[in-house]
Amino acid sequence: MKEKVESVLVKPDEDLSDVHIRQSQKFDLQKDFDFHIENIKDIMITYTAVDGNFLLPPKKILMLLGYNENDFPKNIWDITDEDDIEKEKALLQELVSGSKDSYSIIKRVFRKDGEISWFLKYSFLVKKDDESIKYVFNYLIDITETKKYEEELQLINYKYKKLLDIMPDIVIILDDGLITFINDAGARTLGFREPNDLIGKEVRNFIADGEEECAKKVAKCIQNVDVVSEPAELKIRKNDDQILHMESINVGFMDGEKMSMLSVLRDITEKKKNEALKEEAMKNAMLLEQAKEADKVKNEFLANISHELRTPLNVIMGVLQLLTLLESQESLNYSSFEKYIKLMRQNCYRLLRLINNLIDISKIDAGFFKIRLKKCDIIKTVEDITLSVAEYAKSKGISLIFDTDEEEKTVYCDQDQIERIILNLLGNAIKFTHSGGNIDVNMESTEDYVRIKIKDNGIGIPEDQIGIIFERFKQVGNGYGGSGIGLSLVKSLVELHGGNIIVNSKVDHGSEFIVTLYVGKKAHIIKDEEKEDVEEKQNNYDNIKIEFSDIYSD
């Protein structure tokens, strides 16, 4: 027969103060208890005496812990983990003594199979009219799964913390520019012992001078929540003012209602040093190659210049020996004498041209070469030079035509050097154009510039050598010889006038050299040098003889 307990159950939505109002009512405690247990889903209720004995077997707890009514322990302490018994008994004592109205505790309870379940327990006393204790009323909620999740979360947090601690990279969280988290590696990298030494500090204190704009760009990434930024490089300053190169990736995230930024920074200082060393090594290797190339060019130049000097000297020496022989044989006459004199004169011109070019190119390199400017009709100057060599071109079977869109154009220029430029270009055109070919000299002018175009239909220049024809001592492999100075000197003279020269060419289709001289701002800048005295101009015929010395013969 079930024991009748003179008490009333407390419903979940019932005020506990109403318990005494219904104490006179007699209910079957077991029936009423069963009713409530079946209708409360998450809360389990037990009635225990002060000594811990169960007044009624709690069916839900029996089922949850794997017991039945026959083998269920009679006392709550029998299923409580010993580490929690002392703590809960102390709380119960405070409840009985009246110093507490209720207490709550998270406790461990043994299942029948020996496993542990976790419960959140809330307890208070139910008293009789005479204020004596009737029983202890207990609410219990199974939080085993919650504790498992909590333990798993703690384990995950522990692993993440360990991972962050052993990471060599800086991991930092910022809130409004203040450091709220930094890992051990970050603290060490910045020159601090502990991460706590940095908490609350402004991150801008660690940004190197001149990196403010970069830091602002990095900070903008938090505008896109959960979007990882592209890697960015910036420099930071350590606690000892040492500068480090860092690579940073960043992501903004919501921390509650606040926007924060997570940054991972990798120290690439050594990488930068290695890159600098590699770049320096590449530069040195390039300089070495350039030095080798320069040495090769120098050797080729010396070989060419030796040949260029030796050839006319050999001719002159040969003529002198021949004249000496003829004189000794008394067979020297005027016609043979004149022929040999012309031959010596031509080779003297060749020597003079070569020496002049060498001297002038050296002066240009040293900055001593002077352009003597004066007002000059550039159209007439170029036309006169062209006409002066037209007969010679005709003698080679080459048609030389001059054309212009204006009859007169006054510019400031060094007329002698302009003549030298045009003669050199015309000489090359004649040298590399076969009999029956054409050379066209065209002039165009605007308010700002004068353009001189010298176009031939000769042998042309290979595409892979167009880029080197204006370089010092470089020659196109055409078998025509030369010192490799002429076009380099032409380019320098044009540039000293504030102009430029370009070439368009195709093998077997000829070449076109285009000289542009500016009559506007650039010419006025050069005009300041006009004050120097103008030396007496050489005879135009002699200039042609000198510039054409390697192809000209009377």
Coordinates of C-alpha atoms in Angstrom, one line a residue:
M1 CA 0.0 0.0 0.0
K2 CA 1.4 3.4 -1.0
E3 CA 2.2 5.8 1.7
K4 CA 0.0 8.9 1.8
V5 CA 1.9 12.1 2.2
E6 CA 0.1 15.1 3.6
S7 CA 1.4 17.6 1.1
V8 CA 0.5 19.2 -2.2
L9 CA 2.5 19.2 -5.4
V10 CA 3.7 22.5 -6.8
K11 CA 2.7 23.0 -10.5
P12 CA 5.2 24.7 -12.8
D13 CA 3.1 27.8 -13.2
E14 CA 2.0 28.0 -9.5
D15 CA 3.3 30.4 -7.0
L16 CA 5.0 28.5 -4.2
S17 CA 3.3 30.7 -1.6
D18 CA 0.0 29.1 -2.6
V19 CA 1.1 25.7 -1.3
H20 CA -0.1 26.4 2.2
I21 CA -3.6 27.3 1.0
R22 CA -4.1 23.8 -0.3
Q23 CA -2.4 21.9 2.5
S24 CA -5.7 20.8 3.9
Q25 CA -6.5 19.0 0.7
K26 CA -5.7 15.3 0.6
F27 CA -4.2 13.9 -2.6
D28 CA -2.7 10.7 -3.5
L29 CA 0.9 11.9 -3.8
Q30 CA 2.0 9.2 -6.1
K31 CA -0.9 9.8 -8.5
D32 CA -0.4 13.5 -8.5
F33 CA 3.4 13.2 -8.9
D34 CA 3.0 10.8 -11.9
F35 CA 0.6 13.2 -13.5
H36 CA 3.0 16.1 -13.3
I37 CA 6.1 14.1 -14.4
E38 CA 4.3 13.0 -17.5
N39 CA 3.3 16.5 -18.5
I40 CA 6.6 18.3 -17.8
K41 CA 9.0 17.7 -20.7
D42 CA 12.3 19.3 -19.6
I43 CA 12.0 19.5 -15.8
M44 CA 12.3 16.5 -13.5
I45 CA 11.0 16.7 -9.9
T46 CA 12.0 14.8 -6.8
Y47 CA 11.0 14.9 -3.2
T48 CA 13.7 14.1 -0.7
A49 CA 14.0 14.2 3.0
V50 CA 16.7 16.4 4.6
D51 CA 18.9 13.3 5.0
G52 CA 18.7 12.7 1.2
N53 CA 16.2 9.8 1.1
F54 CA 13.8 9.8 -1.8
L55 CA 10.2 10.1 -0.6
L56 CA 8.9 8.7 -4.0
P57 CA 10.8 7.0 -6.8
P58 CA 11.3 9.6 -9.6
K59 CA 10.2 7.8 -12.7
K60 CA 11.9 10.1 -15.2
I61 CA 15.2 10.0 -13.4
L62 CA 14.9 6.2 -13.1
M63 CA 14.5 5.9 -16.8
L64 CA 17.2 8.4 -17.6
L65 CA 19.8 6.8 -15.4
G66 CA 19.0 3.2 -16.5
Y67 CA 17.4 2.0 -13.2
N68 CA 14.0 0.4 -12.3
E69 CA 12.0 0.9 -9.2
N70 CA 13.5 -2.2 -7.5
D71 CA 17.2 -1.4 -7.9
F72 CA 17.1 2.4 -7.7
P73 CA 19.2 3.8 -4.7
K74 CA 17.1 5.0 -1.8
N75 CA 19.3 8.1 -1.1
I76 CA 20.3 10.9 -3.4
W77 CA 23.9 10.8 -2.0
D78 CA 24.3 7.2 -3.3
I79 CA 24.2 8.4 -6.9
T80 CA 26.0 11.7 -6.4
D81 CA 29.7 12.0 -7.3
E82 CA 31.8 12.3 -4.1
D83 CA 33.4 15.5 -5.3
D84 CA 30.0 17.2 -5.3
I85 CA 28.5 15.6 -2.0
E86 CA 30.4 17.8 0.4
K87 CA 29.6 21.0 -1.6
E88 CA 25.9 20.2 -1.8
K89 CA 25.6 19.1 1.8
A90 CA 27.0 22.5 2.8
L91 CA 24.4 24.2 0.6
L92 CA 21.6 22.1 2.1
Q93 CA 22.8 22.9 5.6
E94 CA 22.5 26.6 4.8
L95 CA 19.0 25.9 3.5
V96 CA 17.9 24.1 6.7
S97 CA 19.5 26.8 8.9
G98 CA 17.5 29.4 7.1
S99 CA 20.4 31.4 5.8
K100 CA 19.3 30.6 2.3
D101 CA 15.8 30.3 0.8
S102 CA 17.0 28.0 -2.0
Y103 CA 20.2 26.9 -3.7
S104 CA 21.3 25.7 -7.2
I105 CA 24.1 23.4 -8.1
I106 CA 25.6 21.7 -11.2
K107 CA 26.3 18.2 -10.0
R108 CA 27.4 14.8 -11.4
V109 CA 25.1 11.8 -11.0
F110 CA 26.1 8.1 -11.6
R111 CA 24.1 6.1 -14.1
K112 CA 23.6 2.4 -13.5
D113 CA 26.2 1.6 -16.1
G114 CA 28.8 3.7 -14.2
E115 CA 28.7 6.6 -16.6
I116 CA 28.2 10.1 -15.3
S117 CA 25.3 12.4 -16.2
W118 CA 25.3 16.1 -15.4
F119 CA 22.3 17.8 -13.8
L120 CA 21.4 21.4 -12.9
K121 CA 19.6 21.1 -9.6
Y122 CA 17.4 23.7 -7.9
S123 CA 16.2 23.0 -4.3
F124 CA 14.0 24.7 -1.7
L125 CA 12.2 23.6 1.5
V126 CA 8.4 22.9 1.8
K127 CA 7.3 23.4 5.5
K128 CA 4.4 22.5 7.6
D129 CA 2.1 25.0 9.4
D130 CA 4.3 24.9 12.4
E131 CA 7.4 25.8 10.3
S132 CA 8.9 22.3 10.6
I133 CA 10.4 20.9 7.5
K134 CA 8.1 18.7 5.5
Y135 CA 10.5 17.8 2.6
V136 CA 13.0 19.2 0.1
F137 CA 11.5 20.0 -3.3
N138 CA 14.0 19.6 -6.2
Y139 CA 13.9 20.6 -9.8
L140 CA 16.5 18.8 -12.0
I141 CA 17.4 19.4 -15.6
D142 CA 19.7 17.0 -17.5
I143 CA 22.5 19.1 -18.9
T144 CA 24.8 16.1 -19.9
E145 CA 24.8 17.0 -23.6
T146 CA 25.4 20.7 -22.8
K147 CA 28.4 19.7 -20.6
K148 CA 29.7 17.5 -23.5
Y149 CA 29.4 20.4 -25.8
E150 CA 31.0 22.6 -23.2
E151 CA 33.9 20.2 -22.7
E152 CA 34.3 19.9 -26.5
L153 CA 34.2 23.6 -26.8
Q154 CA 36.8 23.9 -24.1
L155 CA 39.0 21.3 -25.8
I156 CA 38.6 23.2 -29.1
N157 CA 39.4 26.5 -27.4
Y158 CA 42.4 24.8 -25.8
K159 CA 43.6 23.5 -29.2
Y160 CA 43.1 26.8 -30.9
K161 CA 45.0 28.6 -28.1
K162 CA 47.8 26.1 -28.4
L163 CA 47.8 26.5 -32.2
L164 CA 47.9 30.3 -31.8
D165 CA 50.7 30.0 -29.3
I166 CA 52.9 27.8 -31.5
M167 CA 52.1 29.7 -34.7
P168 CA 55.2 31.8 -35.8
D169 CA 52.9 34.4 -37.3
I170 CA 51.3 37.3 -35.5
V171 CA 47.6 36.9 -34.8
I172 CA 46.0 40.0 -33.5
I173 CA 42.4 41.3 -33.0
L174 CA 41.7 45.0 -33.1
D175 CA 38.7 46.9 -31.8
D176 CA 38.6 50.6 -32.8
G177 CA 42.4 50.4 -33.4
L178 CA 43.0 49.0 -29.9
I179 CA 44.7 45.6 -29.4
T180 CA 42.2 43.2 -27.7
F181 CA 44.0 40.0 -28.4
I182 CA 47.5 39.0 -29.6
N183 CA 49.2 35.6 -29.5
D184 CA 52.5 34.7 -27.8
A185 CA 54.4 34.8 -31.1
G186 CA 53.0 38.3 -31.8
A187 CA 54.1 39.6 -28.4
R188 CA 57.6 38.1 -28.9
T189 CA 57.9 39.5 -32.4
L190 CA 57.1 43.0 -31.3
G191 CA 59.6 42.7 -28.4
F192 CA 57.3 42.1 -25.4
R193 CA 57.3 39.2 -22.9
E194 CA 53.6 38.6 -22.5
P195 CA 50.6 39.2 -24.7
N196 CA 49.0 41.1 -21.8
D197 CA 51.7 43.7 -22.1
L198 CA 50.0 44.8 -25.4
I199 CA 46.3 44.5 -24.6
G200 CA 44.7 48.0 -24.8
K201 CA 47.6 49.6 -26.7
E202 CA 46.9 51.4 -30.0
V203 CA 48.1 49.5 -33.0
R204 CA 49.2 52.7 -34.8
N205 CA 52.1 52.9 -32.3
F206 CA 53.6 49.9 -34.1
I207 CA 53.2 51.2 -37.7
A208 CA 56.5 52.3 -39.2
D209 CA 56.8 55.9 -40.5
G210 CA 55.5 56.3 -44.0
E211 CA 53.2 53.3 -43.8
E212 CA 50.1 55.2 -42.6
E213 CA 48.3 55.1 -45.9
C214 CA 49.0 51.4 -46.3
A215 CA 47.6 50.8 -42.8
K216 CA 44.4 52.7 -43.7
K217 CA 43.9 50.6 -46.8
V218 CA 44.3 47.5 -44.6
A219 CA 41.8 48.8 -42.1
K220 CA 39.2 49.3 -44.8
C221 CA 38.8 45.6 -45.2
I222 CA 36.5 45.4 -42.1
Q223 CA 33.8 47.2 -44.2
N224 CA 33.2 43.8 -45.8
V225 CA 32.4 41.4 -42.9
D226 CA 33.8 37.9 -43.2
V227 CA 35.6 38.7 -46.5
V228 CA 39.3 37.9 -46.3
S229 CA 41.5 40.6 -47.8
E230 CA 44.2 40.1 -50.4
P231 CA 47.7 39.9 -48.9
A232 CA 49.2 43.3 -48.3
E233 CA 52.7 44.3 -47.3
L234 CA 53.6 46.9 -44.7
K235 CA 56.4 47.8 -42.3
I236 CA 56.0 47.7 -38.5
R237 CA 58.1 49.0 -35.7
K238 CA 59.2 46.8 -32.8
N239 CA 59.4 47.9 -29.2
D240 CA 63.1 48.6 -29.8
D241 CA 62.4 50.6 -33.0
Q242 CA 63.6 47.9 -35.3
I243 CA 61.7 47.8 -38.5
L244 CA 60.2 44.6 -39.8
H245 CA 58.6 43.8 -43.2
M246 CA 55.3 42.0 -42.8
E247 CA 52.7 40.4 -45.1
S248 CA 49.2 40.9 -43.7
I249 CA 45.8 39.3 -44.4
N250 CA 42.8 40.7 -42.6
V251 CA 39.1 40.0 -42.1
G252 CA 36.4 42.0 -40.4
F253 CA 33.9 40.2 -38.1
M254 CA 31.0 41.1 -35.7
D255 CA 31.9 40.7 -32.1
G256 CA 28.4 41.1 -30.6
E257 CA 27.3 44.4 -31.9
K258 CA 30.8 45.7 -32.4
M259 CA 32.9 45.5 -35.6
S260 CA 36.4 44.1 -35.0
M261 CA 39.3 43.1 -37.2
L262 CA 41.3 39.9 -37.2
S263 CA 44.8 40.2 -38.7
V264 CA 47.5 37.6 -39.4
L265 CA 50.9 39.1 -40.1
R266 CA 53.8 37.1 -41.4
D267 CA 57.4 38.3 -40.9
I268 CA 58.9 38.6 -44.4
T269 CA 62.0 40.6 -43.4
E270 CA 64.4 37.8 -44.2
K271 CA 62.5 37.1 -47.5
K272 CA 62.9 40.8 -48.4
K273 CA 66.6 40.7 -47.5
N274 CA 67.0 37.6 -49.7
E275 CA 65.1 39.2 -52.5
A276 CA 67.3 42.3 -52.2
L277 CA 70.4 40.1 -52.3
K278 CA 69.0 38.2 -55.2
E279 CA 68.2 41.5 -57.0
E280 CA 71.7 42.8 -56.2
A281 CA 73.2 39.6 -57.5
M282 CA 71.2 39.8 -60.7
K283 CA 72.3 43.5 -61.1
N284 CA 75.9 42.4 -60.5
A285 CA 75.5 39.6 -63.0
M286 CA 74.0 42.1 -65.4
L287 CA 76.8 44.5 -64.8
L288 CA 79.3 41.7 -65.3
E289 CA 77.6 40.8 -68.6
Q290 CA 77.6 44.5 -69.6
A291 CA 81.2 44.8 -68.7
K292 CA 82.0 41.7 -70.8
E293 CA 79.9 43.1 -73.6
A294 CA 81.6 46.5 -73.3
D295 CA 85.0 44.8 -73.3
K296 CA 84.0 42.8 -76.4
V297 CA 82.7 46.1 -78.1
K298 CA 86.0 47.8 -77.0
N299 CA 88.0 45.0 -78.6
E300 CA 85.9 45.1 -81.7
F301 CA 86.2 48.9 -81.8
L302 CA 90.0 48.8 -81.4
A303 CA 90.2 46.2 -84.2
N304 CA 87.9 48.3 -86.4
I305 CA 89.7 51.6 -85.6
S306 CA 93.1 50.0 -86.2
H307 CA 91.8 48.9 -89.6
E308 CA 90.3 52.3 -90.3
L309 CA 93.6 54.0 -89.4
R310 CA 95.9 51.5 -91.0
T311 CA 94.1 51.3 -94.3
P312 CA 94.6 55.0 -95.3
L313 CA 98.1 55.1 -93.8
N314 CA 99.0 52.0 -95.8
V315 CA 97.7 53.7 -99.0
I316 CA 99.6 56.9 -98.3
M317 CA 102.8 54.9 -97.4
G318 CA 102.4 52.9 -100.6
V319 CA 101.9 56.0 -102.7
L320 CA 105.0 57.6 -101.1
Q321 CA 107.1 54.5 -101.8
L322 CA 105.8 54.4 -105.4
L323 CA 106.6 58.1 -105.9
T324 CA 110.1 57.5 -104.5
L325 CA 110.6 54.6 -106.8
L326 CA 109.4 56.6 -109.9
E327 CA 111.6 59.5 -108.9
S328 CA 114.6 57.2 -108.7
Q329 CA 113.8 55.8 -112.1
E330 CA 113.2 59.3 -113.5
S331 CA 109.9 58.2 -114.8
L332 CA 107.7 60.5 -112.7
N333 CA 105.3 62.6 -114.8
Y334 CA 102.5 65.1 -114.0
S335 CA 99.5 62.8 -114.8
S336 CA 100.7 60.0 -112.5
F337 CA 101.8 62.5 -109.9
E338 CA 98.2 64.1 -109.8
K339 CA 96.6 60.6 -109.6
Y340 CA 98.6 59.7 -106.6
I341 CA 98.1 63.1 -104.9
K342 CA 94.3 62.6 -105.1
L343 CA 94.6 59.2 -103.6
M344 CA 96.7 60.5 -100.7
R345 CA 94.2 63.4 -100.2
Q346 CA 91.2 61.1 -100.0
N347 CA 92.9 58.9 -97.4
C348 CA 93.9 62.0 -95.4
Y349 CA 90.3 63.0 -95.4
R350 CA 89.4 59.5 -94.1
L351 CA 91.9 59.9 -91.3
L352 CA 90.7 63.5 -90.6
R353 CA 87.0 62.3 -90.5
L354 CA 87.8 59.5 -88.1
I355 CA 89.9 61.6 -85.8
N356 CA 87.3 64.4 -85.8
N357 CA 84.5 61.9 -84.9
L358 CA 86.6 60.4 -82.1
I359 CA 87.4 63.8 -80.7
D360 CA 83.8 65.1 -80.9
I361 CA 82.3 61.9 -79.4
S362 CA 84.8 62.2 -76.5
K363 CA 83.9 65.9 -76.0
I364 CA 80.2 65.1 -76.0
D365 CA 80.7 62.4 -73.3
A366 CA 82.7 64.8 -71.2
G367 CA 80.1 67.6 -71.7
F368 CA 82.6 69.9 -73.4
F369 CA 81.1 69.9 -76.9
K370 CA 79.5 73.2 -77.7
I371 CA 76.5 73.8 -80.0
R372 CA 76.9 77.3 -81.5
L373 CA 73.4 78.4 -82.4
K374 CA 72.3 81.1 -84.8
K375 CA 69.3 81.9 -86.9
C376 CA 69.3 79.7 -89.9
D377 CA 67.0 78.9 -92.9
I378 CA 66.9 75.1 -92.2
I379 CA 65.1 74.4 -95.6
K380 CA 67.8 76.1 -97.6
T381 CA 70.6 74.5 -95.6
V382 CA 69.3 71.0 -96.1
E383 CA 68.5 71.7 -99.8
D384 CA 72.0 73.1 -100.4
I385 CA 73.7 70.1 -98.8
T386 CA 71.5 67.7 -100.8
L387 CA 72.2 69.4 -104.1
S388 CA 75.9 69.5 -103.4
V389 CA 76.1 65.7 -103.4
A390 CA 73.4 65.1 -106.1
E391 CA 76.1 64.9 -108.8
Y392 CA 78.1 62.4 -106.9
A393 CA 75.0 60.2 -106.3
K394 CA 74.2 60.5 -110.0
S395 CA 77.7 59.2 -110.8
K396 CA 76.8 56.1 -108.8
G397 CA 73.6 55.6 -110.8
I398 CA 71.4 56.8 -107.8
S399 CA 68.6 59.4 -108.1
L400 CA 68.7 62.0 -105.3
I401 CA 65.5 64.1 -105.0
F402 CA 64.8 67.0 -102.6
D403 CA 61.2 68.0 -101.8
T404 CA 59.7 70.4 -99.2
D405 CA 56.2 71.6 -98.2
E406 CA 57.6 75.1 -97.3
E407 CA 60.2 77.2 -99.0
E408 CA 61.6 78.8 -95.9
K409 CA 61.8 78.0 -92.2
T410 CA 64.0 79.9 -89.7
V411 CA 65.2 78.1 -86.7
Y412 CA 68.1 78.3 -84.2
C413 CA 70.7 75.7 -85.0
D414 CA 74.4 75.0 -85.4
Q415 CA 74.6 75.1 -89.2
D416 CA 77.9 73.2 -89.4
Q417 CA 76.6 70.4 -87.2
I418 CA 73.3 70.2 -89.2
E419 CA 75.4 69.9 -92.4
R420 CA 77.4 67.2 -90.7
I421 CA 74.3 65.3 -89.7
I422 CA 72.7 65.4 -93.2
L423 CA 76.0 64.5 -95.0
N424 CA 76.4 61.5 -92.7
L425 CA 72.9 60.2 -93.4
L426 CA 73.2 60.9 -97.1
G427 CA 76.6 59.2 -97.2
N428 CA 75.1 56.1 -95.6
A429 CA 72.1 56.1 -98.0
I430 CA 74.5 56.3 -101.0
K431 CA 76.8 53.6 -99.6
F432 CA 74.0 51.1 -99.0
T433 CA 71.9 51.8 -102.2
H434 CA 72.7 50.0 -105.4
S435 CA 72.9 51.6 -108.8
G436 CA 69.5 52.4 -110.1
G437 CA 68.2 53.1 -106.6
N438 CA 66.5 56.3 -105.3
I439 CA 67.1 58.6 -102.3
D440 CA 64.4 61.0 -101.3
V441 CA 65.0 64.0 -99.0
N442 CA 61.7 65.4 -97.8
M443 CA 61.0 68.2 -95.3
E444 CA 57.9 68.9 -93.3
S445 CA 57.3 71.8 -90.9
T446 CA 54.8 73.1 -88.5
E447 CA 54.8 75.9 -85.9
D448 CA 56.5 73.6 -83.4
Y449 CA 59.0 71.5 -85.4
V450 CA 60.8 70.8 -88.6
R451 CA 61.1 67.2 -89.8
I452 CA 63.8 65.9 -92.2
K453 CA 63.2 62.5 -93.8
I454 CA 66.0 60.8 -95.8
K455 CA 64.6 57.6 -97.4
D456 CA 66.4 55.1 -99.7
N457 CA 65.5 51.8 -101.3
G458 CA 68.8 50.2 -100.5
I459 CA 69.7 47.0 -98.7
G460 CA 67.9 47.9 -95.4
I461 CA 68.6 46.9 -91.8
P462 CA 67.8 43.6 -90.2
E463 CA 65.0 43.9 -87.7
D464 CA 67.0 42.5 -84.8
Q465 CA 69.7 45.2 -85.4
I466 CA 67.6 48.3 -85.7
G467 CA 67.8 48.9 -82.0
I468 CA 71.6 49.0 -81.9
I469 CA 72.5 51.1 -84.9
F470 CA 72.7 54.3 -82.8
E471 CA 74.8 52.6 -80.1
R472 CA 78.5 53.6 -79.9
F473 CA 80.9 51.3 -81.9
K474 CA 78.0 49.0 -83.0
Q475 CA 77.9 48.0 -86.6
V476 CA 75.3 46.3 -88.8
G477 CA 76.7 43.1 -90.2
N478 CA 76.6 44.2 -93.8
G479 CA 80.3 43.8 -94.7
Y480 CA 80.7 47.5 -95.6
G481 CA 83.1 48.2 -92.7
G482 CA 83.3 51.5 -90.7
S483 CA 84.2 52.5 -87.2
G484 CA 80.7 52.4 -85.7
I485 CA 80.9 56.0 -84.6
G486 CA 78.9 57.9 -87.3
L487 CA 75.3 57.2 -86.4
S488 CA 76.0 57.4 -82.7
L489 CA 77.5 60.9 -83.3
V490 CA 74.6 61.9 -85.4
K491 CA 72.1 60.9 -82.7
S492 CA 74.1 62.9 -80.1
L493 CA 74.3 66.0 -82.3
V494 CA 70.5 65.9 -83.0
E495 CA 69.8 65.5 -79.2
L496 CA 72.1 68.5 -78.5
H497 CA 69.7 70.5 -80.7
G498 CA 66.8 69.3 -78.5
G499 CA 65.6 67.0 -81.3
N500 CA 65.4 63.3 -81.9
I501 CA 66.1 60.8 -84.6
I502 CA 64.3 57.5 -85.5
V503 CA 64.7 54.9 -88.2
N504 CA 62.3 52.7 -90.1
S505 CA 63.8 49.9 -92.2
K506 CA 63.2 46.6 -93.8
V507 CA 65.7 44.3 -95.4
D508 CA 65.9 44.7 -99.2
H509 CA 63.3 47.5 -99.0
G510 CA 65.5 50.3 -97.8
S511 CA 65.7 52.6 -94.8
E512 CA 64.2 55.9 -93.7
F513 CA 65.9 58.2 -91.1
I514 CA 63.6 60.9 -89.6
V515 CA 65.2 63.8 -87.8
T516 CA 62.9 66.1 -85.8
L517 CA 64.1 69.6 -84.7
Y518 CA 61.8 71.6 -82.5
V519 CA 61.4 75.3 -83.1
G520 CA 59.4 76.0 -80.0
K521 CA 60.2 75.6 -76.4
K522 CA 63.1 73.2 -76.8
A523 CA 64.9 75.5 -79.3
H524 CA 64.6 78.5 -77.0
I525 CA 66.2 76.5 -74.1
I526 CA 69.2 75.8 -76.3
K527 CA 69.3 79.3 -77.7
D528 CA 71.1 80.5 -74.5
E529 CA 74.3 79.0 -75.9
E530 CA 74.2 81.2 -79.0
K531 CA 76.4 83.9 -77.5
E532 CA 79.7 82.0 -78.3
D533 CA 81.6 83.2 -81.3
V534 CA 81.0 81.3 -84.5
E535 CA 84.1 79.8 -86.0
E536 CA 84.7 80.2 -89.6
K537 CA 82.8 77.6 -91.6
Q538 CA 84.7 75.0 -93.7
N539 CA 84.3 75.0 -97.4
N540 CA 81.2 72.9 -98.2
Y541 CA 83.1 71.0 -100.8
D542 CA 85.8 70.0 -98.3
N543 CA 83.0 68.9 -95.8
I544 CA 81.6 66.6 -98.4
K545 CA 85.1 65.2 -99.1
I546 CA 85.6 64.5 -95.4
E547 CA 82.2 63.0 -94.7
F548 CA 82.2 60.9 -97.9
S549 CA 85.9 60.0 -97.7
D550 CA 85.3 56.3 -97.5
I551 CA 83.2 56.3 -100.7
Y552 CA 84.2 59.4 -102.5
S553 CA 86.9 59.6 -105.2
D554 CA 87.7 62.5 -107.5

